PDB file of C-alpha atoms in Angstrom:
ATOM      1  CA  UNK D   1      72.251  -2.436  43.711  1.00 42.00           C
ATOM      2  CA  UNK D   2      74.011  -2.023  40.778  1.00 42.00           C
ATOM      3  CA  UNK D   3      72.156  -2.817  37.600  1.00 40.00           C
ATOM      4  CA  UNK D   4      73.908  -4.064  34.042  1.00 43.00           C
ATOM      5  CA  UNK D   5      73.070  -3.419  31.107  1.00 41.00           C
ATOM      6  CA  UNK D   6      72.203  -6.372  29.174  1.00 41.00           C
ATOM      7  CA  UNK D   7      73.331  -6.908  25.750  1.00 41.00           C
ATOM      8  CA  UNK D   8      71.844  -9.000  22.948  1.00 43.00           C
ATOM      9  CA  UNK D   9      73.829 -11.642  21.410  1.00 44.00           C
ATOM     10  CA  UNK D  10      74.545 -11.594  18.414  1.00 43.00           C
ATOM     11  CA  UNK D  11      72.570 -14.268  17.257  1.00 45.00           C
ATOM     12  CA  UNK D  12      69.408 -12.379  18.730  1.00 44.00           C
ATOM     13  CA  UNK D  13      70.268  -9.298  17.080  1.00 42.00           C
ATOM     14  CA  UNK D  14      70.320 -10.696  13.736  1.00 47.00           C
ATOM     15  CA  UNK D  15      67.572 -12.578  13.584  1.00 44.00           C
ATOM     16  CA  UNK D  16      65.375 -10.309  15.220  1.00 49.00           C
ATOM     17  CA  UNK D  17      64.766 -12.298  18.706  1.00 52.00           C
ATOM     18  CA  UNK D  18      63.488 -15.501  17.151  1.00 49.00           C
ATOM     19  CA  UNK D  19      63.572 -18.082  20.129  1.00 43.00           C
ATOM     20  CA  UNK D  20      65.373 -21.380  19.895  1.00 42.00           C
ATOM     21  CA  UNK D  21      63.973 -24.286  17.915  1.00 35.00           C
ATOM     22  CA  UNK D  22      61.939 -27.161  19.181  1.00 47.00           C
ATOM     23  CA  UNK D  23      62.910 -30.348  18.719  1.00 47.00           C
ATOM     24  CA  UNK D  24      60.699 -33.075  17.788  1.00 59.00           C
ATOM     25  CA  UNK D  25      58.711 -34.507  20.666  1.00 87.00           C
ATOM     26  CA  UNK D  26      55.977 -35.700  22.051  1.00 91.00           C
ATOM     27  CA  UNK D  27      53.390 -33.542  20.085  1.00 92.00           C
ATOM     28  CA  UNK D  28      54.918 -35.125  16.697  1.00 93.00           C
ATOM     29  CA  UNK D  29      54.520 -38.538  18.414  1.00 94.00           C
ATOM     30  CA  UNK D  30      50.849 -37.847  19.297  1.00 94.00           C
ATOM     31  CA  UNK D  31      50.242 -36.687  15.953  1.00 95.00           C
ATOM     32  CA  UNK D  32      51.521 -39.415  14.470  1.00 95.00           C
ATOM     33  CA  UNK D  33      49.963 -41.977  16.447  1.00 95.00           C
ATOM     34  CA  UNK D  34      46.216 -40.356  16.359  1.00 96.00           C
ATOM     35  CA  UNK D  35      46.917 -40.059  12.340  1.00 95.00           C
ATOM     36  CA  UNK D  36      48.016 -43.517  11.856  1.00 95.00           C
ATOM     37  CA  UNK D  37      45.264 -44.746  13.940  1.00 95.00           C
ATOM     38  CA  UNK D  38      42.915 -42.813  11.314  1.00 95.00           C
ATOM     39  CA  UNK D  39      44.263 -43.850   8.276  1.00 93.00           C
ATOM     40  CA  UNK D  40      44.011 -47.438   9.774  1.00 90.00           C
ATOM     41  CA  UNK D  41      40.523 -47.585  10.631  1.00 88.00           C
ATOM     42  CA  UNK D  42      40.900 -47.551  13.850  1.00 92.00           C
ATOM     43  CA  UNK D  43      39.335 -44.202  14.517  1.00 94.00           C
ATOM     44  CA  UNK D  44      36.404 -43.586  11.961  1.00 92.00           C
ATOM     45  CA  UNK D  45      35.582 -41.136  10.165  1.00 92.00           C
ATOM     46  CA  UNK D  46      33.310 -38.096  12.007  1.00 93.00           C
ATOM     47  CA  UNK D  47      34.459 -40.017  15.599  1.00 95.00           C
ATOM     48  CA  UNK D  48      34.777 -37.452  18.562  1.00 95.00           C
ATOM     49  CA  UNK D  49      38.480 -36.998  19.570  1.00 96.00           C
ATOM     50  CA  UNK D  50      38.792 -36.784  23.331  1.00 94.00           C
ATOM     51  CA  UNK D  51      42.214 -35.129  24.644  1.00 93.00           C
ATOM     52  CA  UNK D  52      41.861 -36.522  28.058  1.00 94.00           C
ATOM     53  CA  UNK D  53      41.285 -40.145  26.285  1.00 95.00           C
ATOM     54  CA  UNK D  54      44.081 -39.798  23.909  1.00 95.00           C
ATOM     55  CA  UNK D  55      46.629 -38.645  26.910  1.00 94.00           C
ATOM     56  CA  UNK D  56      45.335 -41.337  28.671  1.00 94.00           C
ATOM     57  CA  UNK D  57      45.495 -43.995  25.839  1.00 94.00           C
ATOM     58  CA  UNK D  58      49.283 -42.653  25.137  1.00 94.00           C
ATOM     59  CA  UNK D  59      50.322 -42.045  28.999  1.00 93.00           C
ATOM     60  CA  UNK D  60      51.158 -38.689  28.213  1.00 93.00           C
ATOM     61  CA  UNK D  61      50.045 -35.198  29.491  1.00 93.00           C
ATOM     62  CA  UNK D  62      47.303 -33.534  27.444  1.00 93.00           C
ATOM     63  CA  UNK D  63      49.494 -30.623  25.996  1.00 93.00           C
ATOM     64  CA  UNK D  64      51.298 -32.545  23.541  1.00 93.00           C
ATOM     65  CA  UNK D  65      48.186 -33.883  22.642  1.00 94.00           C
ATOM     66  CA  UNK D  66      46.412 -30.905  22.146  1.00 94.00           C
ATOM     67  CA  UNK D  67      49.824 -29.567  20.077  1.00 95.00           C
ATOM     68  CA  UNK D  68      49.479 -33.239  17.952  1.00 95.00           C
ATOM     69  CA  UNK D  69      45.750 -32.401  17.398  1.00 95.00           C
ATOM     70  CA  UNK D  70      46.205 -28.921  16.128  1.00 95.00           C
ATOM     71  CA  UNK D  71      49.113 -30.138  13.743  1.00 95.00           C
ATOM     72  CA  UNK D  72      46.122 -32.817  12.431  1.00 96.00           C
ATOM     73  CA  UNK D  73      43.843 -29.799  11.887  1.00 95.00           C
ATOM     74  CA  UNK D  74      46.251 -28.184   9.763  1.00 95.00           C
ATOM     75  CA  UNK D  75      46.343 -31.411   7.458  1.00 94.00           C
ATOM     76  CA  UNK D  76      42.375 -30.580   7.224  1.00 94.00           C
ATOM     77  CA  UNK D  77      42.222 -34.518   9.035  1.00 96.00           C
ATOM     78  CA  UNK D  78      40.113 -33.428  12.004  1.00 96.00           C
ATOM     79  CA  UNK D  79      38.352 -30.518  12.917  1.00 94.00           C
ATOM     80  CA  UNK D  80      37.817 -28.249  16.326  1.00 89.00           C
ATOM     81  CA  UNK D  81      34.345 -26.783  16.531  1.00 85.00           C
ATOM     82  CA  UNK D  82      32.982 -24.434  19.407  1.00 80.00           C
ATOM     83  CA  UNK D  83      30.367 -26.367  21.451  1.00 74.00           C
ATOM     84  CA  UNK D  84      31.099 -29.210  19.327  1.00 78.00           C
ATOM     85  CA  UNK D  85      34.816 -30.551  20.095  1.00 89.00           C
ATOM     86  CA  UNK D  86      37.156 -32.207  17.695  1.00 95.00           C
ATOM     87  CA  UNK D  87      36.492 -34.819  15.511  1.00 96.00           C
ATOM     88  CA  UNK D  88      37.724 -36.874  12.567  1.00 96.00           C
ATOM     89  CA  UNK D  89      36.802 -35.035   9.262  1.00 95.00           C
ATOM     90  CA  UNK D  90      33.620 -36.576   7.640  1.00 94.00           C
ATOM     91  CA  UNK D  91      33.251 -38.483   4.111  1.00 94.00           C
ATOM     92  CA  UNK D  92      30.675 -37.063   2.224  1.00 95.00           C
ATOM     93  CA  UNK D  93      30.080 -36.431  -1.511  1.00 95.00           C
ATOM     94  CA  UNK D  94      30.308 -33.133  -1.661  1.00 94.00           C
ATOM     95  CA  UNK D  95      33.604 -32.772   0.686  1.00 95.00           C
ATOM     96  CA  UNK D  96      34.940 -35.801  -2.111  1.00 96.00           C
ATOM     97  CA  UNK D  97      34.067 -33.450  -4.903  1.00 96.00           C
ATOM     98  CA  UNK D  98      35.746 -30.315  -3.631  1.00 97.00           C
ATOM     99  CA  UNK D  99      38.728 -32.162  -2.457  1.00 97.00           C
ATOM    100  CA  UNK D 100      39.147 -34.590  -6.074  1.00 98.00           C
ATOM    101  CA  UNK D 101      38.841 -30.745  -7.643  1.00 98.00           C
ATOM    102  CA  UNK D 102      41.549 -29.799  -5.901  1.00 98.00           C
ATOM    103  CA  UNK D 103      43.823 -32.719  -6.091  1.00 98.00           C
ATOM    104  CA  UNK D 104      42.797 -33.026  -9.859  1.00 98.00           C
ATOM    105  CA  UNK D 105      44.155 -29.713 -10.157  1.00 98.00           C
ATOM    106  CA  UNK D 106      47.864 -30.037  -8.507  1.00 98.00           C
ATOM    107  CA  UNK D 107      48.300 -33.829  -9.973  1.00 98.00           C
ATOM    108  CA  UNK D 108      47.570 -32.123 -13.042  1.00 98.00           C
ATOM    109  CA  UNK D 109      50.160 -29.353 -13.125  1.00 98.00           C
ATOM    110  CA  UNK D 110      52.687 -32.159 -11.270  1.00 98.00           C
ATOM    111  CA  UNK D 111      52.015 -34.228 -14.801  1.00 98.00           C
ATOM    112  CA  UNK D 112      52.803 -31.572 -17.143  1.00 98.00           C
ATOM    113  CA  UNK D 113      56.100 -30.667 -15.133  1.00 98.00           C
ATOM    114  CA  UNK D 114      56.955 -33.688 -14.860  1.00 98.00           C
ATOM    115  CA  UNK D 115      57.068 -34.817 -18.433  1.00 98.00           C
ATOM    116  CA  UNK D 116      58.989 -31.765 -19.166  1.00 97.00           C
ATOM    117  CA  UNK D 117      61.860 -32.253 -16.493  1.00 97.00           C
ATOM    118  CA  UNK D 118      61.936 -36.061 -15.928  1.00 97.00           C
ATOM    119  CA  UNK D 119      65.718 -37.486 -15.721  1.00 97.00           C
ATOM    120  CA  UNK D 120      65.953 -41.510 -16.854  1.00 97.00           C
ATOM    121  CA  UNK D 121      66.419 -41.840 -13.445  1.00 98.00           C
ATOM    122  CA  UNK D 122      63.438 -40.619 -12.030  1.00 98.00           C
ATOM    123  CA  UNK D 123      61.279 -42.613 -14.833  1.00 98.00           C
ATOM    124  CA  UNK D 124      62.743 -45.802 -13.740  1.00 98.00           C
ATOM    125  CA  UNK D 125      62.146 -44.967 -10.172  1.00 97.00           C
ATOM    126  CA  UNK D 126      58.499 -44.484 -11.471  1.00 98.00           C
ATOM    127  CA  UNK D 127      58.659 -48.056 -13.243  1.00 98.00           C
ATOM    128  CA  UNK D 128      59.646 -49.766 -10.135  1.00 97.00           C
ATOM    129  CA  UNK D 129      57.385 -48.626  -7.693  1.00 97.00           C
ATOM    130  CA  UNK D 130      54.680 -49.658 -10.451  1.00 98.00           C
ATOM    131  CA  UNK D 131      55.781 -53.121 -10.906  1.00 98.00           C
ATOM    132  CA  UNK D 132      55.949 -53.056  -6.592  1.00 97.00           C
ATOM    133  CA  UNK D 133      51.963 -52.451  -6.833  1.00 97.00           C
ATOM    134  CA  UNK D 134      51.912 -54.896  -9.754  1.00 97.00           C
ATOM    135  CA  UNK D 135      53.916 -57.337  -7.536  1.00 97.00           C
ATOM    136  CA  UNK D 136      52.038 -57.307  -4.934  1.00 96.00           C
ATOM    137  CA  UNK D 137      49.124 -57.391  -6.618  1.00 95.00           C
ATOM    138  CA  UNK D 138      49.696 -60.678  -7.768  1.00 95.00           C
ATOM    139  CA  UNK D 139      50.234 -61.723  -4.171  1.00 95.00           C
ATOM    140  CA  UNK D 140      47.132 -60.499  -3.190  1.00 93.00           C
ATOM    141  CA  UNK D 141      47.613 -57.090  -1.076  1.00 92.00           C
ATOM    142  CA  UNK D 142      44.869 -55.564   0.018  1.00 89.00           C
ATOM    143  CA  UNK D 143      43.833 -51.757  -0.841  1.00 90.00           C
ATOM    144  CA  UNK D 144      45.518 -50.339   2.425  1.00 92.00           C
ATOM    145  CA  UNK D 145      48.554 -51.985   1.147  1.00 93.00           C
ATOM    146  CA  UNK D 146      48.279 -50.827  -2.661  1.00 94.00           C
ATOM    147  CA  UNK D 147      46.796 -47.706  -1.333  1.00 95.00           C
ATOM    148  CA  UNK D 148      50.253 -46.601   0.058  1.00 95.00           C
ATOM    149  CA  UNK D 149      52.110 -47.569  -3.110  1.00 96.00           C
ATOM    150  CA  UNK D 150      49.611 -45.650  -5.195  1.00 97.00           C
ATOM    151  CA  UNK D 151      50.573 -42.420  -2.663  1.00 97.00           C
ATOM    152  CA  UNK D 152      53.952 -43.376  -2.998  1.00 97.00           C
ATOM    153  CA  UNK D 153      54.146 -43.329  -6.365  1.00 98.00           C
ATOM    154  CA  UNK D 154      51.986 -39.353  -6.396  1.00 98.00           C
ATOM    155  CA  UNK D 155      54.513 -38.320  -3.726  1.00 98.00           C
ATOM    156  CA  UNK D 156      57.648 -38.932  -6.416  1.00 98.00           C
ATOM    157  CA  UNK D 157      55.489 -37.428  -9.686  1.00 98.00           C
ATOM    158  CA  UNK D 158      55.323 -34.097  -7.449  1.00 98.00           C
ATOM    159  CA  UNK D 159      58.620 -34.213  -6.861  1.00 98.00           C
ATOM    160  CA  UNK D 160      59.756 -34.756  -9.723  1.00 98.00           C
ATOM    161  CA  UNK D 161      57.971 -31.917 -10.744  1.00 98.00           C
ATOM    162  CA  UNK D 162      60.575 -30.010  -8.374  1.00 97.00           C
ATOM    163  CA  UNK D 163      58.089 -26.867  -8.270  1.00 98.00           C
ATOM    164  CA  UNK D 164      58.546 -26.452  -3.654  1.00 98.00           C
ATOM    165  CA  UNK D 165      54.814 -24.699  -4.160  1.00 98.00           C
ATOM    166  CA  UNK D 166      53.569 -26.942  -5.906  1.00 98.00           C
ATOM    167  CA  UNK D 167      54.746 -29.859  -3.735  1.00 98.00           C
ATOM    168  CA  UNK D 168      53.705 -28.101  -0.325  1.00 97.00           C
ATOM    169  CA  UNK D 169      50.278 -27.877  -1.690  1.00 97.00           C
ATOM    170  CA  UNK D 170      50.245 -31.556  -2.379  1.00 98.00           C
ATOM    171  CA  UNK D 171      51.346 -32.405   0.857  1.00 96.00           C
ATOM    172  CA  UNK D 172      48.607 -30.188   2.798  1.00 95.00           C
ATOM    173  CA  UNK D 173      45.843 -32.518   1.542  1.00 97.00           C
ATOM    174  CA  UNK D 174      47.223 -35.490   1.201  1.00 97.00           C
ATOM    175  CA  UNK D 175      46.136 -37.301   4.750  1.00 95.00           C
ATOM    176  CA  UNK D 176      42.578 -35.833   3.108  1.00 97.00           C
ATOM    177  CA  UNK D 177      43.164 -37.782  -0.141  1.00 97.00           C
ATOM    178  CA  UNK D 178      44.277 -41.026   2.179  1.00 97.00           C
ATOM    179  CA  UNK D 179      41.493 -41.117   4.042  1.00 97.00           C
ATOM    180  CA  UNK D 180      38.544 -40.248   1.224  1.00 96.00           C
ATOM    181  CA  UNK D 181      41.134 -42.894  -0.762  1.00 96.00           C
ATOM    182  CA  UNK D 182      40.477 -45.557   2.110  1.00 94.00           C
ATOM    183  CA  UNK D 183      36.658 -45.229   1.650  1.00 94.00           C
ATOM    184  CA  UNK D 184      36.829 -45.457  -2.109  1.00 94.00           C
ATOM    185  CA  UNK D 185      38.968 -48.531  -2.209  1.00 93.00           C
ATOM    186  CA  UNK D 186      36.786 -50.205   0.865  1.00 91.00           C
ATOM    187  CA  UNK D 187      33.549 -49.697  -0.938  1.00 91.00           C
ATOM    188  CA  UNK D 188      35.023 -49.990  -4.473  1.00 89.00           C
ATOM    189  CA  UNK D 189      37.869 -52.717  -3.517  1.00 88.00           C
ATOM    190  CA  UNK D 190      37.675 -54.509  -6.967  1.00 90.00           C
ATOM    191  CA  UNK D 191      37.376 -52.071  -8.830  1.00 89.00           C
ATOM    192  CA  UNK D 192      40.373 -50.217  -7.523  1.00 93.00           C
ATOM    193  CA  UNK D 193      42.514 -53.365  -8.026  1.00 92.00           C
ATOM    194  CA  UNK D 194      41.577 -53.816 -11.446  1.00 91.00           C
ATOM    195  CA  UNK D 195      42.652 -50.235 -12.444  1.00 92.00           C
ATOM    196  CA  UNK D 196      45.644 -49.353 -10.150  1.00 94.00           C
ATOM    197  CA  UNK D 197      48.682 -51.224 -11.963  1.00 96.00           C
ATOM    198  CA  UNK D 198      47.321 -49.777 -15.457  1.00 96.00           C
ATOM    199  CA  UNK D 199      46.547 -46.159 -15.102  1.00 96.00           C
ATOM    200  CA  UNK D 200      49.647 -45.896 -13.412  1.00 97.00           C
ATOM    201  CA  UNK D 201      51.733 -47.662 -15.911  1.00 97.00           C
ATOM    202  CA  UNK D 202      50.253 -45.532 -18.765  1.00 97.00           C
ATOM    203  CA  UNK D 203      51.421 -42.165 -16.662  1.00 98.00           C
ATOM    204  CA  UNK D 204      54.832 -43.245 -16.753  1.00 98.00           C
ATOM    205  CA  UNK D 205      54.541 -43.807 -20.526  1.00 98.00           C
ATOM    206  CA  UNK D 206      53.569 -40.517 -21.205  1.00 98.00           C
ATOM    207  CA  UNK D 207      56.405 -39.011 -18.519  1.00 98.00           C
ATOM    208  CA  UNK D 208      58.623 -41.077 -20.779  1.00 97.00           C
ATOM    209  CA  UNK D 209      57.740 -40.055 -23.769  1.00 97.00           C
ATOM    210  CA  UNK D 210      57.424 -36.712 -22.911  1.00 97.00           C
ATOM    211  CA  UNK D 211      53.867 -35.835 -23.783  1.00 97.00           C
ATOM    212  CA  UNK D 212      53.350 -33.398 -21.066  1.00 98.00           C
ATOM    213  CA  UNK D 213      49.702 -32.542 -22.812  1.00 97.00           C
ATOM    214  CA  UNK D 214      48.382 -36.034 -22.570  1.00 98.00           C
ATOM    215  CA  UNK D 215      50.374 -36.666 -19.130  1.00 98.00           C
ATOM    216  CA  UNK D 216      48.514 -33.822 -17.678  1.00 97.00           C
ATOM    217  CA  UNK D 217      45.025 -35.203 -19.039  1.00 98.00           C
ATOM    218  CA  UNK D 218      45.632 -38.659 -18.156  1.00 97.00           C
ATOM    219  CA  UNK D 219      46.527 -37.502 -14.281  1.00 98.00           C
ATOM    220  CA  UNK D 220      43.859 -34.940 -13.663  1.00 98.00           C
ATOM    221  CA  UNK D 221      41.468 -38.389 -14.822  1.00 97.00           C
ATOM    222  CA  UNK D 222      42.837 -40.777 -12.927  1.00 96.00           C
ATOM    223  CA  UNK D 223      41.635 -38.664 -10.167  1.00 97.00           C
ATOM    224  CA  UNK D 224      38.536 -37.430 -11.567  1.00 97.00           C
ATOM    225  CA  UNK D 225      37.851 -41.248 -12.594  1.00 95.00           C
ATOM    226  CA  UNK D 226      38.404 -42.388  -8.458  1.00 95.00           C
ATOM    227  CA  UNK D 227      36.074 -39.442  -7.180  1.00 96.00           C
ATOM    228  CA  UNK D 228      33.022 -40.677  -9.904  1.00 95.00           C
ATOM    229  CA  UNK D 229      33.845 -43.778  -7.923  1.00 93.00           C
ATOM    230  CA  UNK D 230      33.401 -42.806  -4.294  1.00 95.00           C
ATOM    231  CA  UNK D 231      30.529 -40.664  -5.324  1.00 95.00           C
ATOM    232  CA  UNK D 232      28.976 -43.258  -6.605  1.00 92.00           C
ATOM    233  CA  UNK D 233      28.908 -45.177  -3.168  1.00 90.00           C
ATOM    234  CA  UNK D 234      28.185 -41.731  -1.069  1.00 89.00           C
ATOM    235  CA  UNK D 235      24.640 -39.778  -0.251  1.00 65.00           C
ATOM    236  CA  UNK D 236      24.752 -36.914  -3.362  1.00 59.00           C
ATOM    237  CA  UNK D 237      25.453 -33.613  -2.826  1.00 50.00           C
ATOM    238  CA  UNK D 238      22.287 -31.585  -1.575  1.00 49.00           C
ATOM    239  CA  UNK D 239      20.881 -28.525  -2.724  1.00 45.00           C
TER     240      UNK D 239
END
């Protein structure tokens, strides 16, 4: 039998054999799902994550789910331990004060950028998701709700920024900061709505104004100020 050569497309030749694309599917979906059920209480903090449950729960084979897990891992939301399985990444004082550090850091540097490159567009954008938290405020939302404006409103400030880095940092811990966020405004709820419309308010002024010195300050303690908070509710760091 005659054998033919076989000869690359093009396509594969340039790029070096990198396989097709996936699209988005089911893994996404499970991800998703088990996040969203996180961030909504539904699954607690430190709470064992069972594959064959979660398949079962979303009527779906336990490959995407195990794909949708290890995407959750890579947000730093759960953790897969030999011996000890996966579970939902604990609260704790000393996690809070490494992860604050770390936010404190990026919000920072997204502060001082920010005031620097601003367009009046982006500034009013800015204004109006703050009078949305003040808003509903006044209607009486609840932390979850205000929560998610209060991300919102981080989510533009990096991008505004427009440093890809320094966004893509942001965005690795930010289910962290959600969920450590979600304990601090359930054990801290009134303190959290007294704050929330102001401090945010005040950023905008100095975006505005273009005080990237004082911006930068003002941001790296508005999330200093929310970790003294949750510490204050959580068992102290040991020795």
């Amino acid at each position: 039998m005659e054998m033919k050569e076989t000869v690359p497309r093009p396509a594969e030749t340039r790029s070096g054999g990198v396989g097709q694309a996936r699209r988005r599917g089911l893994a996404d979906e499970a991800a998703d799902r088990v996040r969203e059920a996180i961030l909504a209480g539904r699954i607690a903090p430190g709470e064992a994550l069972r594959e064959v449950e979660l398949a079962r729960s979303m009527d779906i084979s336990r490959g995407p789910v195990r794909e949708g897990l290890a995407v959750l891992a890579r947000e730093g939301l759960i953790r897969s331990e030999w011996h000890r399985g996966t579970n939902v990444i604990d609260v704790t004082a000393e996690e809070a004060e490494d992860l604050y550090a770390v936010r404190a850091a990026l919000d920072r540097l997204a502060a001082r950028l920010a005031a620097e490159r601003a367009a009046e567009e982006d500034l009013a954008e800015l204004d109006a998701r703050v009078d949305t938290m003040a808003e509903e405020l006044a209607r009486g939302a609840q932390g979850p709700r205000l929560l998610a404006l209060d991300l919102d409103f981080h989510d533009r400030i990096h991008r505004i920024a427009r440093n890809r880095r320094l966004y893509d940092s942001w965005a690795g811990i930010r289910s962290q900061v959600h969920l450590y966020q979600l304990t601090r405004v359930r054990l801290g709820h009134d303190d959290y709505r007294a704050a929330v419309v102001d401090e945010h308010r005040e950023l905008v002024r100095l975006l505005r104004a273009g005080e990237a010195q004082a911006a930068q300050g003002a941001a790296e303690e508005h999330v200093l100020a929310a970790c003294r908070e949750l510490t204050r509710h959580l068992a102290p760091r040991t020795a």
